[in-house]
Amino acid sequence: MTLRILIYGARQIVTVTHNNGEKMLCGKDMHNIGIMKSDTVGLSLMIENENIIAIGTDDDIARTFEGVEVNEKIDASGCCILPGFVDAHTHPIWAGDRVHEYAKKLAGATYMEIMREGGGIGFTVEQTRLATDKDLLVSLVARLKRMLCAGTTYVECKTGYGLEWPDELRLLKLLEQARSHIPIGISITYCGAHAIPKNKTAEEMTDDIVNNQIKALKKLMDNKELNVSDIDVFCEKGVYDTEQSRRILLAGKEIGLEANFHGDELNYTGSAEMGAEIGARAISHLECISDEGIHAMAKAKTIGVILPHTGYLLRIELPPVRKMIDAGVPIALGTDANPNAFSSAMSISMNLACVLCHMTLEEALAAATINSAAALGISDKYGSIEVGKKADLIICRCPSYDII
């Protein structure tokens, strides 16, 4: 059965790419995004079985599809049409909150100081272990719904508040269940190396993840019980060092996972250089990246996932995004939705990227769509409006995207 949907009357269609098969945008191309606009005639999209089959003026589309049955027509008069936002970095499944830590941060306590006092990730791990599966699933779906309402149509979802395998496995299974509860695309990332449990050392956890957790995950993936795309590790001073991170990421790559990890956030660790060397698809944060790391990522086309909301709340220096873009590093954006820095709206991340990281409006939109999709390995189908791609898009009640 063929299902056709016509969207007509739009003032602007932001294609982002220029229909040249681009899988990501780098350098000056991030600023020169594709935009169709008209003040005199409406613009249309024809969708067939969830795929875009035609883009043009209302009159052109009407002539091309004259006599063809259309199941649904959507009036987008005066509106702009955009690719759905792709959130490239979130930790959406947890219990409890960290409101009690906020005053400490305002008083000057650092992220790592709070972790050493028993707060931070460790506190959330304890609260998450105490929660029921039902409570975790209900809160997860509620967060994903808020993201969807804010224009995000595909989201990367990390584990990381389990750490030990039985708890990590529970979170992975709940993320799988969430797929059937809400019409949002979900890319699952295994993040068992998010922190060090109280009863383990970093080296012991590295051995456990490499020799036990990843092997158990492979069996579940082979049996089609889990669909996990990426592996993550918090490569940071006092957590997992660069060589431990390398071991974990390479072990994940051996079972088919892509390396997509936290690096160079609070301290310089050489994460960017290491990630580029092993062929990481994406590295997040990068507040402390070196010039050598920028060069390495640009050469390898490793995507830098910038999380301005986190730097803003932690009062730390933001990544050198302008230098990274000028060097040719493809830049993506995420909300980093988590109990430390909760945000569900990519529009806020785009705003902060412009204000704090000195990105242009066009660069921020490219980073929130095609490049974020590339960070998740899905830009062949998502992240831009092109014939042949999924009709994963949003209609905004404004004449131009920059109003967002």
mmCIF file with all atom_site columns, N, CA and C in Angstrom, residues 104-105 108-116 314:
data_model
loop_
_atom_site.group_PDB
_atom_site.id
_atom_site.type_symbol
_atom_site.label_atom_id
_atom_site.label_alt_id
_atom_site.label_comp_id
_atom_site.label_asym_id
_atom_site.label_entity_id
_atom_site.label_seq_id
_atom_site.pdbx_PDB_ins_code
_atom_site.Cartn_x
_atom_site.Cartn_y
_atom_site.Cartn_z
_atom_site.occupancy
_atom_site.B_iso_or_equiv
_atom_site.pdbx_formal_charge
_atom_site.auth_seq_id
_atom_site.auth_comp_id
_atom_site.auth_asym_id
_atom_site.auth_atom_id
_atom_site.pdbx_PDB_model_num
ATOM 1  N N  . LYS A 1 104 ? 26.262 24.082 45.614 1.00 0.00 ? 104 LYS A N  1
ATOM 2  C CA . LYS A 1 104 ? 27.708 23.826 45.722 1.00 0.00 ? 104 LYS A CA 1
ATOM 3  C C  . LYS A 1 104 ? 28.439 24.334 44.488 1.00 0.00 ? 104 LYS A C  1
ATOM 4  N N  . LYS A 1 105 ? 27.858 24.102 43.329 1.00 0.00 ? 105 LYS A N  1
ATOM 5  C CA . LYS A 1 105 ? 28.486 24.569 42.095 1.00 0.00 ? 105 LYS A CA 1
ATOM 6  C C  . LYS A 1 105 ? 28.537 26.089 42.059 1.00 0.00 ? 105 LYS A C  1
ATOM 7  N N  . GLY A 1 108 ? 31.293 27.467 43.911 1.00 0.00 ? 108 GLY A N  1
ATOM 8  C CA . GLY A 1 108 ? 32.632 27.258 43.378 1.00 0.00 ? 108 GLY A CA 1
ATOM 9  C C  . GLY A 1 108 ? 33.124 25.840 43.336 1.00 0.00 ? 108 GLY A C  1
ATOM 10 N N  . ALA A 1 109 ? 32.342 24.881 43.838 1.00 0.00 ? 109 ALA A N  1
ATOM 11 C CA . ALA A 1 109 ? 32.771 23.479 43.802 1.00 0.00 ? 109 ALA A CA 1
ATOM 12 C C  . ALA A 1 109 ? 32.837 22.994 42.361 1.00 0.00 ? 109 ALA A C  1
ATOM 13 N N  . THR A 1 110 ? 33.895 22.239 42.028 1.00 0.00 ? 110 THR A N  1
ATOM 14 C CA . THR A 1 110 ? 34.044 21.730 40.668 1.00 0.00 ? 110 THR A CA 1
ATOM 15 C C  . THR A 1 110 ? 33.299 20.411 40.510 1.00 0.00 ? 110 THR A C  1
ATOM 16 N N  . TYR A 1 111 ? 33.129 20.019 39.255 1.00 0.00 ? 111 TYR A N  1
ATOM 17 C CA . TYR A 1 111 ? 32.457 18.765 38.921 1.00 0.00 ? 111 TYR A CA 1
ATOM 18 C C  . TYR A 1 111 ? 33.141 17.585 39.597 1.00 0.00 ? 111 TYR A C  1
ATOM 19 N N  . MET A 1 112 ? 34.473 17.517 39.503 1.00 0.00 ? 112 MET A N  1
ATOM 20 C CA . MET A 1 112 ? 35.220 16.389 40.064 1.00 0.00 ? 112 MET A CA 1
ATOM 21 C C  . MET A 1 112 ? 35.235 16.431 41.592 1.00 0.00 ? 112 MET A C  1
ATOM 22 N N  . GLU A 1 113 ? 35.231 17.612 42.201 1.00 0.00 ? 113 GLU A N  1
ATOM 23 C CA . GLU A 1 113 ? 35.152 17.708 43.663 1.00 0.00 ? 113 GLU A CA 1
ATOM 24 C C  . GLU A 1 113 ? 33.843 17.125 44.168 1.00 0.00 ? 113 GLU A C  1
ATOM 25 N N  . ILE A 1 114 ? 32.765 17.431 43.482 1.00 0.00 ? 114 ILE A N  1
ATOM 26 C CA . ILE A 1 114 ? 31.456 16.893 43.871 1.00 0.00 ? 114 ILE A CA 1
ATOM 27 C C  . ILE A 1 114 ? 31.437 15.379 43.701 1.00 0.00 ? 114 ILE A C  1
ATOM 28 N N  . MET A 1 115 ? 32.048 14.872 42.629 1.00 0.00 ? 115 MET A N  1
ATOM 29 C CA . MET A 1 115 ? 32.122 13.420 42.434 1.00 0.00 ? 115 MET A CA 1
ATOM 30 C C  . MET A 1 115 ? 32.898 12.755 43.563 1.00 0.00 ? 115 MET A C  1
ATOM 31 N N  . ARG A 1 116 ? 34.014 13.345 43.974 1.00 0.00 ? 116 ARG A N  1
ATOM 32 C CA . ARG A 1 116 ? 34.834 12.750 45.043 1.00 0.00 ? 116 ARG A CA 1
ATOM 33 C C  . ARG A 1 116 ? 34.114 12.750 46.385 1.00 0.00 ? 116 ARG A C  1
ATOM 34 N N  . LEU A 1 314 ? 28.411 24.548 34.176 1.00 0.00 ? 314 LEU A N  1
ATOM 35 C CA . LEU A 1 314 ? 29.583 24.245 34.994 1.00 0.00 ? 314 LEU A CA 1
ATOM 36 C C  . LEU A 1 314 ? 30.540 25.433 35.100 1.00 0.00 ? 314 LEU A C  1
#
